[in-house]
PDB file of C-alpha atoms in Angstrom:
ATOM      1  CA  UNK A   1      53.778  55.186 -12.593  1.00 44.00           C
ATOM      2  CA  UNK A   2      50.211  55.896 -11.538  1.00 41.00           C
ATOM      3  CA  UNK A   3      48.997  53.067 -13.729  1.00 46.00           C
ATOM      4  CA  UNK A   4      51.427  50.627 -12.129  1.00 42.00           C
ATOM      5  CA  UNK A   5      50.366  51.658  -8.630  1.00 42.00           C
ATOM      6  CA  UNK A   6      46.709  51.316  -9.585  1.00 47.00           C
ATOM      7  CA  UNK A   7      47.294  47.865 -11.119  1.00 42.00           C
ATOM      8  CA  UNK A   8      49.154  46.759  -8.015  1.00 45.00           C
ATOM      9  CA  UNK A   9      46.277  47.969  -5.813  1.00 44.00           C
ATOM     10  CA  UNK A  10      43.698  46.067  -7.880  1.00 42.00           C
ATOM     11  CA  UNK A  11      45.835  42.927  -7.753  1.00 43.00           C
ATOM     12  CA  UNK A  12      46.187  43.161  -3.987  1.00 43.00           C
ATOM     13  CA  UNK A  13      42.418  43.679  -3.653  1.00 47.00           C
ATOM     14  CA  UNK A  14      41.685  40.594  -5.702  1.00 44.00           C
ATOM     15  CA  UNK A  15      44.132  38.566  -3.678  1.00 41.00           C
ATOM     16  CA  UNK A  16      42.518  39.819  -0.507  1.00 42.00           C
ATOM     17  CA  UNK A  17      39.073  38.843  -1.764  1.00 44.00           C
ATOM     18  CA  UNK A  18      40.352  35.432  -2.815  1.00 41.00           C
ATOM     19  CA  UNK A  19      42.007  34.953   0.543  1.00 42.00           C
ATOM     20  CA  UNK A  20      38.723  35.790   2.315  1.00 52.00           C
ATOM     21  CA  UNK A  21      36.579  33.520   0.128  1.00 80.00           C
ATOM     22  CA  UNK A  22      34.583  30.821   1.900  1.00 85.00           C
ATOM     23  CA  UNK A  23      36.399  27.492   2.271  1.00 93.00           C
ATOM     24  CA  UNK A  24      35.137  24.568   0.236  1.00 92.00           C
ATOM     25  CA  UNK A  25      34.800  20.869   0.834  1.00 89.00           C
ATOM     26  CA  UNK A  26      37.368  18.580  -0.746  1.00 88.00           C
ATOM     27  CA  UNK A  27      36.335  14.915  -0.863  1.00 81.00           C
ATOM     28  CA  UNK A  28      39.219  13.819  -3.101  1.00 82.00           C
ATOM     29  CA  UNK A  29      40.769  11.926  -0.199  1.00 81.00           C
ATOM     30  CA  UNK A  30      39.972  10.949   3.362  1.00 80.00           C
ATOM     31  CA  UNK A  31      42.387  13.430   5.010  1.00 84.00           C
ATOM     32  CA  UNK A  32      41.290  16.272   2.706  1.00 86.00           C
ATOM     33  CA  UNK A  33      37.620  15.587   3.446  1.00 83.00           C
ATOM     34  CA  UNK A  34      38.117  15.508   7.205  1.00 84.00           C
ATOM     35  CA  UNK A  35      40.123  18.757   7.268  1.00 89.00           C
ATOM     36  CA  UNK A  36      38.048  20.667   4.700  1.00 89.00           C
ATOM     37  CA  UNK A  37      34.694  19.769   6.274  1.00 88.00           C
ATOM     38  CA  UNK A  38      35.854  21.000   9.644  1.00 90.00           C
ATOM     39  CA  UNK A  39      37.225  24.197   8.089  1.00 93.00           C
ATOM     40  CA  UNK A  40      33.942  24.820   6.255  1.00 92.00           C
ATOM     41  CA  UNK A  41      31.964  24.225   9.437  1.00 91.00           C
ATOM     42  CA  UNK A  42      34.127  26.562  11.505  1.00 94.00           C
ATOM     43  CA  UNK A  43      33.790  29.298   8.879  1.00 94.00           C
ATOM     44  CA  UNK A  44      29.991  29.288   9.222  1.00 94.00           C
ATOM     45  CA  UNK A  45      28.131  31.358  11.809  1.00 95.00           C
ATOM     46  CA  UNK A  46      27.347  29.322  14.918  1.00 94.00           C
ATOM     47  CA  UNK A  47      23.579  29.387  14.210  1.00 94.00           C
ATOM     48  CA  UNK A  48      24.129  27.683  10.825  1.00 94.00           C
ATOM     49  CA  UNK A  49      26.328  24.823  12.003  1.00 92.00           C
ATOM     50  CA  UNK A  50      23.519  22.453  13.061  1.00 91.00           C
ATOM     51  CA  UNK A  51      21.850  23.055   9.715  1.00 92.00           C
ATOM     52  CA  UNK A  52      25.158  22.372   7.986  1.00 90.00           C
ATOM     53  CA  UNK A  53      25.615  19.095   9.893  1.00 88.00           C
ATOM     54  CA  UNK A  54      22.175  17.901   8.816  1.00 88.00           C
ATOM     55  CA  UNK A  55      22.829  18.985   5.242  1.00 87.00           C
ATOM     56  CA  UNK A  56      26.082  16.984   5.151  1.00 84.00           C
ATOM     57  CA  UNK A  57      24.251  13.870   6.351  1.00 83.00           C
ATOM     58  CA  UNK A  58      21.527  14.378   3.741  1.00 83.00           C
ATOM     59  CA  UNK A  59      24.037  14.650   0.904  1.00 82.00           C
ATOM     60  CA  UNK A  60      26.001  11.678   2.192  1.00 79.00           C
ATOM     61  CA  UNK A  61      22.815   9.513   2.325  1.00 76.00           C
ATOM     62  CA  UNK A  62      20.678  10.632  -0.622  1.00 66.00           C
ATOM     63  CA  UNK A  63      18.910   7.285  -0.906  1.00 61.00           C
ATOM     64  CA  UNK A  64      16.986   7.716   2.353  1.00 57.00           C
ATOM     65  CA  UNK A  65      13.345   8.692   2.331  1.00 51.00           C
ATOM     66  CA  UNK A  66      12.447  12.333   2.837  1.00 51.00           C
ATOM     67  CA  UNK A  67      11.081  11.579   6.314  1.00 49.00           C
ATOM     68  CA  UNK A  68      14.401  10.013   7.333  1.00 49.00           C
ATOM     69  CA  UNK A  69      16.318  12.869   5.725  1.00 51.00           C
ATOM     70  CA  UNK A  70      14.486  15.422   7.877  1.00 52.00           C
ATOM     71  CA  UNK A  71      16.272  14.212  10.999  1.00 56.00           C
ATOM     72  CA  UNK A  72      19.523  12.575   9.840  1.00 55.00           C
ATOM     73  CA  UNK A  73      22.229  11.485  12.226  1.00 56.00           C
ATOM     74  CA  UNK A  74      25.266  13.726  12.272  1.00 57.00           C
ATOM     75  CA  UNK A  75      28.260  12.220  10.449  1.00 59.00           C
ATOM     76  CA  UNK A  76      31.937  13.008  10.955  1.00 57.00           C
ATOM     77  CA  UNK A  77      34.342  13.865   8.177  1.00 56.00           C
ATOM     78  CA  UNK A  78      35.707  10.321   7.941  1.00 58.00           C
ATOM     79  CA  UNK A  79      32.229   8.842   7.453  1.00 60.00           C
ATOM     80  CA  UNK A  80      31.371  11.394   4.809  1.00 61.00           C
ATOM     81  CA  UNK A  81      34.643  10.817   2.984  1.00 57.00           C
ATOM     82  CA  UNK A  82      34.057   7.067   3.092  1.00 56.00           C
ATOM     83  CA  UNK A  83      30.711   7.649   1.408  1.00 53.00           C
ATOM     84  CA  UNK A  84      32.711   9.224  -1.435  1.00 43.00           C
ATOM     85  CA  UNK A  85      29.852  11.580  -2.155  1.00 64.00           C
ATOM     86  CA  UNK A  86      30.629  13.878  -5.045  1.00 69.00           C
ATOM     87  CA  UNK A  87      27.475  15.908  -4.382  1.00 76.00           C
ATOM     88  CA  UNK A  88      29.327  18.044  -1.869  1.00 83.00           C
ATOM     89  CA  UNK A  89      32.778  18.261  -3.447  1.00 85.00           C
ATOM     90  CA  UNK A  90      33.781  21.859  -4.054  1.00 90.00           C
ATOM     91  CA  UNK A  91      30.845  23.376  -2.150  1.00 91.00           C
ATOM     92  CA  UNK A  92      30.925  26.044   0.507  1.00 93.00           C
ATOM     93  CA  UNK A  93      28.918  25.678   3.698  1.00 92.00           C
ATOM     94  CA  UNK A  94      25.989  27.725   2.374  1.00 94.00           C
ATOM     95  CA  UNK A  95      26.066  25.770  -0.879  1.00 93.00           C
ATOM     96  CA  UNK A  96      25.919  22.493   1.034  1.00 91.00           C
ATOM     97  CA  UNK A  97      22.814  23.683   2.894  1.00 92.00           C
ATOM     98  CA  UNK A  98      21.234  24.858  -0.361  1.00 93.00           C
ATOM     99  CA  UNK A  99      22.047  21.596  -2.196  1.00 90.00           C
ATOM    100  CA  UNK A 100      20.575  19.515   0.656  1.00 89.00           C
ATOM    101  CA  UNK A 101      17.422  21.600   0.589  1.00 91.00           C
ATOM    102  CA  UNK A 102      17.085  21.026  -3.160  1.00 91.00           C
ATOM    103  CA  UNK A 103      17.570  17.276  -2.688  1.00 87.00           C
ATOM    104  CA  UNK A 104      14.852  17.207  -0.042  1.00 88.00           C
ATOM    105  CA  UNK A 105      12.414  19.070  -2.272  1.00 91.00           C
ATOM    106  CA  UNK A 106      13.133  16.695  -5.188  1.00 89.00           C
ATOM    107  CA  UNK A 107      12.727  13.644  -2.986  1.00 87.00           C
ATOM    108  CA  UNK A 108       9.409  14.953  -1.561  1.00 87.00           C
ATOM    109  CA  UNK A 109       8.141  15.589  -5.076  1.00 90.00           C
ATOM    110  CA  UNK A 110       9.042  12.053  -6.201  1.00 89.00           C
ATOM    111  CA  UNK A 111       7.506  10.489  -3.097  1.00 88.00           C
ATOM    112  CA  UNK A 112       4.363  12.555  -3.544  1.00 90.00           C
ATOM    113  CA  UNK A 113       4.069  11.513  -7.180  1.00 92.00           C
ATOM    114  CA  UNK A 114       4.505   7.867  -6.236  1.00 93.00           C
ATOM    115  CA  UNK A 115       2.040   8.196  -3.371  1.00 92.00           C
ATOM    116  CA  UNK A 116      -0.553   9.742  -5.669  1.00 92.00           C
ATOM    117  CA  UNK A 117      -0.157   6.882  -8.125  1.00 94.00           C
ATOM    118  CA  UNK A 118      -0.651   4.381  -5.294  1.00 94.00           C
ATOM    119  CA  UNK A 119      -3.612   6.339  -3.973  1.00 93.00           C
ATOM    120  CA  UNK A 120      -5.221   6.354  -7.419  1.00 93.00           C
ATOM    121  CA  UNK A 121      -4.564   2.635  -7.955  1.00 95.00           C
ATOM    122  CA  UNK A 122      -6.005   1.601  -4.579  1.00 95.00           C
ATOM    123  CA  UNK A 123      -8.988   3.920  -4.900  1.00 94.00           C
ATOM    124  CA  UNK A 124      -9.821   2.499  -8.338  1.00 95.00           C
ATOM    125  CA  UNK A 125      -9.369  -1.086  -7.063  1.00 96.00           C
ATOM    126  CA  UNK A 126     -11.710  -0.363  -4.186  1.00 95.00           C
ATOM    127  CA  UNK A 127     -14.259   1.184  -6.515  1.00 96.00           C
ATOM    128  CA  UNK A 128     -14.188  -1.857  -8.847  1.00 97.00           C
ATOM    129  CA  UNK A 129     -14.585  -4.240  -5.898  1.00 96.00           C
ATOM    130  CA  UNK A 130     -17.522  -2.227  -4.512  1.00 96.00           C
ATOM    131  CA  UNK A 131     -19.198  -2.076  -7.920  1.00 96.00           C
ATOM    132  CA  UNK A 132     -18.825  -5.846  -8.435  1.00 96.00           C
ATOM    133  CA  UNK A 133     -20.085  -6.507  -4.926  1.00 95.00           C
ATOM    134  CA  UNK A 134     -23.198  -4.487  -5.807  1.00 96.00           C
ATOM    135  CA  UNK A 135     -23.755  -6.576  -8.958  1.00 96.00           C
ATOM    136  CA  UNK A 136     -23.339  -9.851  -7.032  1.00 96.00           C
ATOM    137  CA  UNK A 137     -25.827  -8.714  -4.384  1.00 95.00           C
ATOM    138  CA  UNK A 138     -28.540  -8.750  -7.081  1.00 97.00           C
ATOM    139  CA  UNK A 139     -28.332 -12.518  -7.020  1.00 98.00           C
ATOM    140  CA  UNK A 140     -30.275 -13.185  -3.830  1.00 97.00           C
ATOM    141  CA  UNK A 141     -30.451 -16.215  -1.564  1.00 97.00           C
ATOM    142  CA  UNK A 142     -34.068 -16.058  -0.467  1.00 97.00           C
ATOM    143  CA  UNK A 143     -34.104 -19.086   1.772  1.00 97.00           C
ATOM    144  CA  UNK A 144     -31.512 -21.544   3.095  1.00 97.00           C
ATOM    145  CA  UNK A 145     -31.873 -24.632   5.247  1.00 97.00           C
ATOM    146  CA  UNK A 146     -29.469 -27.336   6.422  1.00 97.00           C
ATOM    147  CA  UNK A 147     -30.599 -30.591   7.998  1.00 95.00           C
ATOM    148  CA  UNK A 148     -30.012 -34.323   8.240  1.00 93.00           C
ATOM    149  CA  UNK A 149     -32.241 -36.770   6.369  1.00 92.00           C
ATOM    150  CA  UNK A 150     -32.274 -40.515   6.262  1.00 84.00           C
ATOM    151  CA  UNK A 151     -30.932 -42.288   3.177  1.00 77.00           C
ATOM    152  CA  UNK A 152     -32.764 -45.301   1.751  1.00 75.00           C
ATOM    153  CA  UNK A 153     -30.178 -47.412   3.580  1.00 74.00           C
ATOM    154  CA  UNK A 154     -30.970 -45.782   6.909  1.00 72.00           C
ATOM    155  CA  UNK A 155     -27.770 -43.743   7.243  1.00 83.00           C
ATOM    156  CA  UNK A 156     -27.919 -39.955   7.933  1.00 89.00           C
ATOM    157  CA  UNK A 157     -27.456 -37.770   4.856  1.00 94.00           C
ATOM    158  CA  UNK A 158     -26.771 -34.006   5.018  1.00 95.00           C
ATOM    159  CA  UNK A 159     -29.004 -31.804   2.870  1.00 96.00           C
ATOM    160  CA  UNK A 160     -28.844 -28.125   1.929  1.00 97.00           C
ATOM    161  CA  UNK A 161     -32.049 -26.594   0.532  1.00 97.00           C
ATOM    162  CA  UNK A 162     -31.720 -23.247  -1.241  1.00 97.00           C
ATOM    163  CA  UNK A 163     -34.144 -20.854  -2.883  1.00 98.00           C
ATOM    164  CA  UNK A 164     -32.536 -18.187  -5.060  1.00 98.00           C
ATOM    165  CA  UNK A 165     -33.405 -15.407  -7.461  1.00 98.00           C
ATOM    166  CA  UNK A 166     -31.172 -14.205 -10.285  1.00 98.00           C
ATOM    167  CA  UNK A 167     -31.659 -10.452 -10.208  1.00 97.00           C
ATOM    168  CA  UNK A 168     -28.555  -9.768 -12.302  1.00 97.00           C
ATOM    169  CA  UNK A 169     -28.524  -9.079 -15.999  1.00 95.00           C
ATOM    170  CA  UNK A 170     -26.518 -12.220 -16.795  1.00 97.00           C
ATOM    171  CA  UNK A 171     -27.366 -15.878 -17.124  1.00 97.00           C
ATOM    172  CA  UNK A 172     -25.698 -17.898 -14.350  1.00 98.00           C
ATOM    173  CA  UNK A 173     -24.263 -21.387 -14.842  1.00 97.00           C
ATOM    174  CA  UNK A 174     -22.461 -21.871 -11.518  1.00 98.00           C
ATOM    175  CA  UNK A 175     -22.781 -20.488  -7.989  1.00 98.00           C
ATOM    176  CA  UNK A 176     -19.981 -20.351  -5.410  1.00 97.00           C
ATOM    177  CA  UNK A 177     -21.237 -20.334  -1.860  1.00 97.00           C
ATOM    178  CA  UNK A 178     -19.936 -20.311   1.690  1.00 97.00           C
ATOM    179  CA  UNK A 179     -21.901 -22.135   4.364  1.00 97.00           C
ATOM    180  CA  UNK A 180     -21.536 -21.877   8.126  1.00 97.00           C
ATOM    181  CA  UNK A 181     -23.224 -23.919  10.855  1.00 97.00           C
ATOM    182  CA  UNK A 182     -22.990 -22.533  14.368  1.00 97.00           C
ATOM    183  CA  UNK A 183     -24.460 -23.130  17.802  1.00 96.00           C
ATOM    184  CA  UNK A 184     -25.062 -20.573  20.535  1.00 92.00           C
ATOM    185  CA  UNK A 185     -22.337 -20.755  23.164  1.00 90.00           C
ATOM    186  CA  UNK A 186     -19.954 -22.617  20.877  1.00 93.00           C
ATOM    187  CA  UNK A 187     -16.967 -20.509  19.771  1.00 94.00           C
ATOM    188  CA  UNK A 188     -16.009 -22.733  16.843  1.00 96.00           C
ATOM    189  CA  UNK A 189     -18.445 -23.299  13.955  1.00 97.00           C
ATOM    190  CA  UNK A 190     -19.498 -26.861  13.289  1.00 97.00           C
ATOM    191  CA  UNK A 191     -19.058 -26.148   9.590  1.00 97.00           C
ATOM    192  CA  UNK A 192     -17.278 -23.342   7.790  1.00 97.00           C
ATOM    193  CA  UNK A 193     -17.003 -24.491   4.225  1.00 96.00           C
ATOM    194  CA  UNK A 194     -16.980 -23.119   0.661  1.00 96.00           C
ATOM    195  CA  UNK A 195     -18.781 -25.082  -2.028  1.00 94.00           C
ATOM    196  CA  UNK A 196     -20.196 -24.586  -5.496  1.00 94.00           C
ATOM    197  CA  UNK A 197     -23.294 -25.676  -7.383  1.00 96.00           C
ATOM    198  CA  UNK A 198     -23.496 -26.151 -11.142  1.00 96.00           C
ATOM    199  CA  UNK A 199     -26.891 -24.963 -12.355  1.00 96.00           C
ATOM    200  CA  UNK A 200     -28.320 -27.468 -14.831  1.00 92.00           C
ATOM    201  CA  UNK A 201     -29.558 -25.464 -17.822  1.00 93.00           C
ATOM    202  CA  UNK A 202     -28.440 -22.212 -16.191  1.00 96.00           C
ATOM    203  CA  UNK A 203     -30.481 -19.567 -14.438  1.00 97.00           C
ATOM    204  CA  UNK A 204     -31.595 -16.709 -16.642  1.00 97.00           C
ATOM    205  CA  UNK A 205     -32.004 -13.095 -15.490  1.00 97.00           C
ATOM    206  CA  UNK A 206     -35.168 -12.720 -13.384  1.00 97.00           C
ATOM    207  CA  UNK A 207     -35.621 -16.456 -12.821  1.00 97.00           C
ATOM    208  CA  UNK A 208     -35.985 -18.120  -9.420  1.00 97.00           C
ATOM    209  CA  UNK A 209     -35.053 -21.656  -8.477  1.00 97.00           C
ATOM    210  CA  UNK A 210     -35.181 -24.119  -5.599  1.00 97.00           C
ATOM    211  CA  UNK A 211     -32.217 -26.432  -5.187  1.00 97.00           C
ATOM    212  CA  UNK A 212     -31.616 -29.397  -2.900  1.00 96.00           C
ATOM    213  CA  UNK A 213     -27.902 -30.068  -2.509  1.00 95.00           C
ATOM    214  CA  UNK A 214     -26.313 -33.184  -1.054  1.00 93.00           C
ATOM    215  CA  UNK A 215     -22.905 -32.319   0.474  1.00 94.00           C
ATOM    216  CA  UNK A 216     -20.399 -35.064   1.223  1.00 91.00           C
ATOM    217  CA  UNK A 217     -21.615 -36.928   4.291  1.00 90.00           C
ATOM    218  CA  UNK A 218     -18.047 -37.960   5.059  1.00 91.00           C
ATOM    219  CA  UNK A 219     -16.987 -34.346   5.419  1.00 93.00           C
ATOM    220  CA  UNK A 220     -17.887 -31.737   8.056  1.00 95.00           C
ATOM    221  CA  UNK A 221     -21.460 -31.530   6.789  1.00 96.00           C
ATOM    222  CA  UNK A 222     -22.058 -35.145   7.797  1.00 94.00           C
ATOM    223  CA  UNK A 223     -21.147 -34.632  11.446  1.00 94.00           C
ATOM    224  CA  UNK A 224     -23.978 -36.317  13.338  1.00 92.00           C
ATOM    225  CA  UNK A 225     -23.157 -34.392  16.500  1.00 94.00           C
ATOM    226  CA  UNK A 226     -24.444 -31.141  14.971  1.00 95.00           C
ATOM    227  CA  UNK A 227     -27.667 -30.300  16.879  1.00 94.00           C
ATOM    228  CA  UNK A 228     -30.883 -29.877  14.937  1.00 91.00           C
ATOM    229  CA  UNK A 229     -31.324 -26.345  16.332  1.00 94.00           C
ATOM    230  CA  UNK A 230     -27.932 -25.185  14.959  1.00 96.00           C
ATOM    231  CA  UNK A 231     -27.977 -21.987  12.886  1.00 97.00           C
ATOM    232  CA  UNK A 232     -27.194 -22.227   9.210  1.00 97.00           C
ATOM    233  CA  UNK A 233     -26.057 -19.170   7.193  1.00 97.00           C
ATOM    234  CA  UNK A 234     -24.967 -19.105   3.567  1.00 97.00           C
ATOM    235  CA  UNK A 235     -23.352 -16.273   1.636  1.00 96.00           C
ATOM    236  CA  UNK A 236     -22.709 -15.792  -2.045  1.00 97.00           C
ATOM    237  CA  UNK A 237     -19.035 -15.847  -2.943  1.00 96.00           C
ATOM    238  CA  UNK A 238     -19.130 -15.764  -6.741  1.00 97.00           C
ATOM    239  CA  UNK A 239     -20.945 -16.491  -9.988  1.00 98.00           C
ATOM    240  CA  UNK A 240     -20.062 -17.764 -13.449  1.00 97.00           C
ATOM    241  CA  UNK A 241     -21.788 -16.859 -16.693  1.00 97.00           C
ATOM    242  CA  UNK A 242     -23.165 -19.187 -19.354  1.00 95.00           C
ATOM    243  CA  UNK A 243     -19.649 -19.783 -20.751  1.00 95.00           C
ATOM    244  CA  UNK A 244     -18.197 -20.511 -17.355  1.00 95.00           C
ATOM    245  CA  UNK A 245     -16.419 -17.187 -16.974  1.00 97.00           C
ATOM    246  CA  UNK A 246     -16.327 -15.527 -13.533  1.00 97.00           C
ATOM    247  CA  UNK A 247     -18.753 -12.640 -13.069  1.00 97.00           C
ATOM    248  CA  UNK A 248     -17.907  -9.515 -11.069  1.00 97.00           C
ATOM    249  CA  UNK A 249     -14.886 -11.014  -9.315  1.00 95.00           C
ATOM    250  CA  UNK A 250     -12.714  -7.945  -8.763  1.00 95.00           C
ATOM    251  CA  UNK A 251     -10.724  -8.665  -5.558  1.00 94.00           C
ATOM    252  CA  UNK A 252     -11.298  -6.562  -2.463  1.00 94.00           C
ATOM    253  CA  UNK A 253      -8.491  -4.613  -0.850  1.00 95.00           C
ATOM    254  CA  UNK A 254      -6.256  -6.588   1.491  1.00 96.00           C
ATOM    255  CA  UNK A 255      -5.861  -5.410   5.101  1.00 96.00           C
ATOM    256  CA  UNK A 256      -2.463  -3.911   4.297  1.00 96.00           C
ATOM    257  CA  UNK A 257      -3.918  -2.103   1.268  1.00 96.00           C
ATOM    258  CA  UNK A 258      -6.780  -0.730   3.372  1.00 95.00           C
ATOM    259  CA  UNK A 259      -4.314   0.586   5.918  1.00 95.00           C
ATOM    260  CA  UNK A 260      -2.155   2.089   3.147  1.00 94.00           C
ATOM    261  CA  UNK A 261      -5.155   3.777   1.539  1.00 93.00           C
ATOM    262  CA  UNK A 262      -6.325   5.243   4.861  1.00 93.00           C
ATOM    263  CA  UNK A 263      -2.822   6.562   5.536  1.00 92.00           C
ATOM    264  CA  UNK A 264      -2.540   8.160   2.113  1.00 91.00           C
ATOM    265  CA  UNK A 265      -5.946   9.761   2.477  1.00 89.00           C
ATOM    266  CA  UNK A 266      -4.834  11.313   5.758  1.00 89.00           C
ATOM    267  CA  UNK A 267      -1.490  12.545   4.391  1.00 86.00           C
ATOM    268  CA  UNK A 268      -2.853  13.844   1.090  1.00 82.00           C
ATOM    269  CA  UNK A 269      -6.301  14.873   2.220  1.00 75.00           C
ATOM    270  CA  UNK A 270      -7.897  17.325  -0.198  1.00 60.00           C
ATOM    271  CA  UNK A 271      -5.379  16.719  -2.993  1.00 59.00           C
ATOM    272  CA  UNK A 272      -6.837  15.720  -6.349  1.00 51.00           C
ATOM    273  CA  UNK A 273      -5.931  12.216  -7.519  1.00 51.00           C
ATOM    274  CA  UNK A 274      -4.392  13.570 -10.708  1.00 46.00           C
ATOM    275  CA  UNK A 275      -1.655  15.020  -8.524  1.00 43.00           C
ATOM    276  CA  UNK A 276      -2.510  18.645  -9.280  1.00 42.00           C
TER     277      UNK A 276
END
């Protein structure tokens, strides 16, 4: 008799515990989701309900970035059920909050890993471009002059005189240059043109040369309205070796890449590029 009474008491206790267990979300159907989400929310302490609402939105929209997930828009039960998100099915309110927190941590870790890869790639690209720029700078343009001369037929002919020194360690067969002709008080250059010069016999390391180039007189260089006192500047854009292969031509970062790199440096300041 005592055993039966004791068994009955234990059974009633278990039923009482089961009856008092936290409600769970059921996303098996639209009506079940709407009702169960509201029941779960009401069962939580008031101070946890805002956190629960955010957690629901996070689980319903797991593809958003971590920044967007930090401040998600509250969703009603119908919207959540429509998302058919199995991540929250069978969870209590506290479990929903915990699952959303885990998802955020995982998303931040993935985004950080991707950001570190981008940071490394852009940093290495910038380093290569800077190194190549240093190599190119060893090929110096010592003197440059642009003027108009008279052809044997009496017509004006544009001339570019250059004096250069090959301070690189490579023989150079071709030089890519950019020339600009400007006048004080004139906002638009008379000439802003890129051109190349093929070096006959090449230019060996340490050698100097003086070249007289004849640009097309029917192009911008042949404009007879350019005043004689106009300023001529020329910059080196590239070189080719004895086989005609480009030398030190790593591309510089684009404006968007520069902005991205600066942003990543600010966000991940002090973090090693290996992601540790």
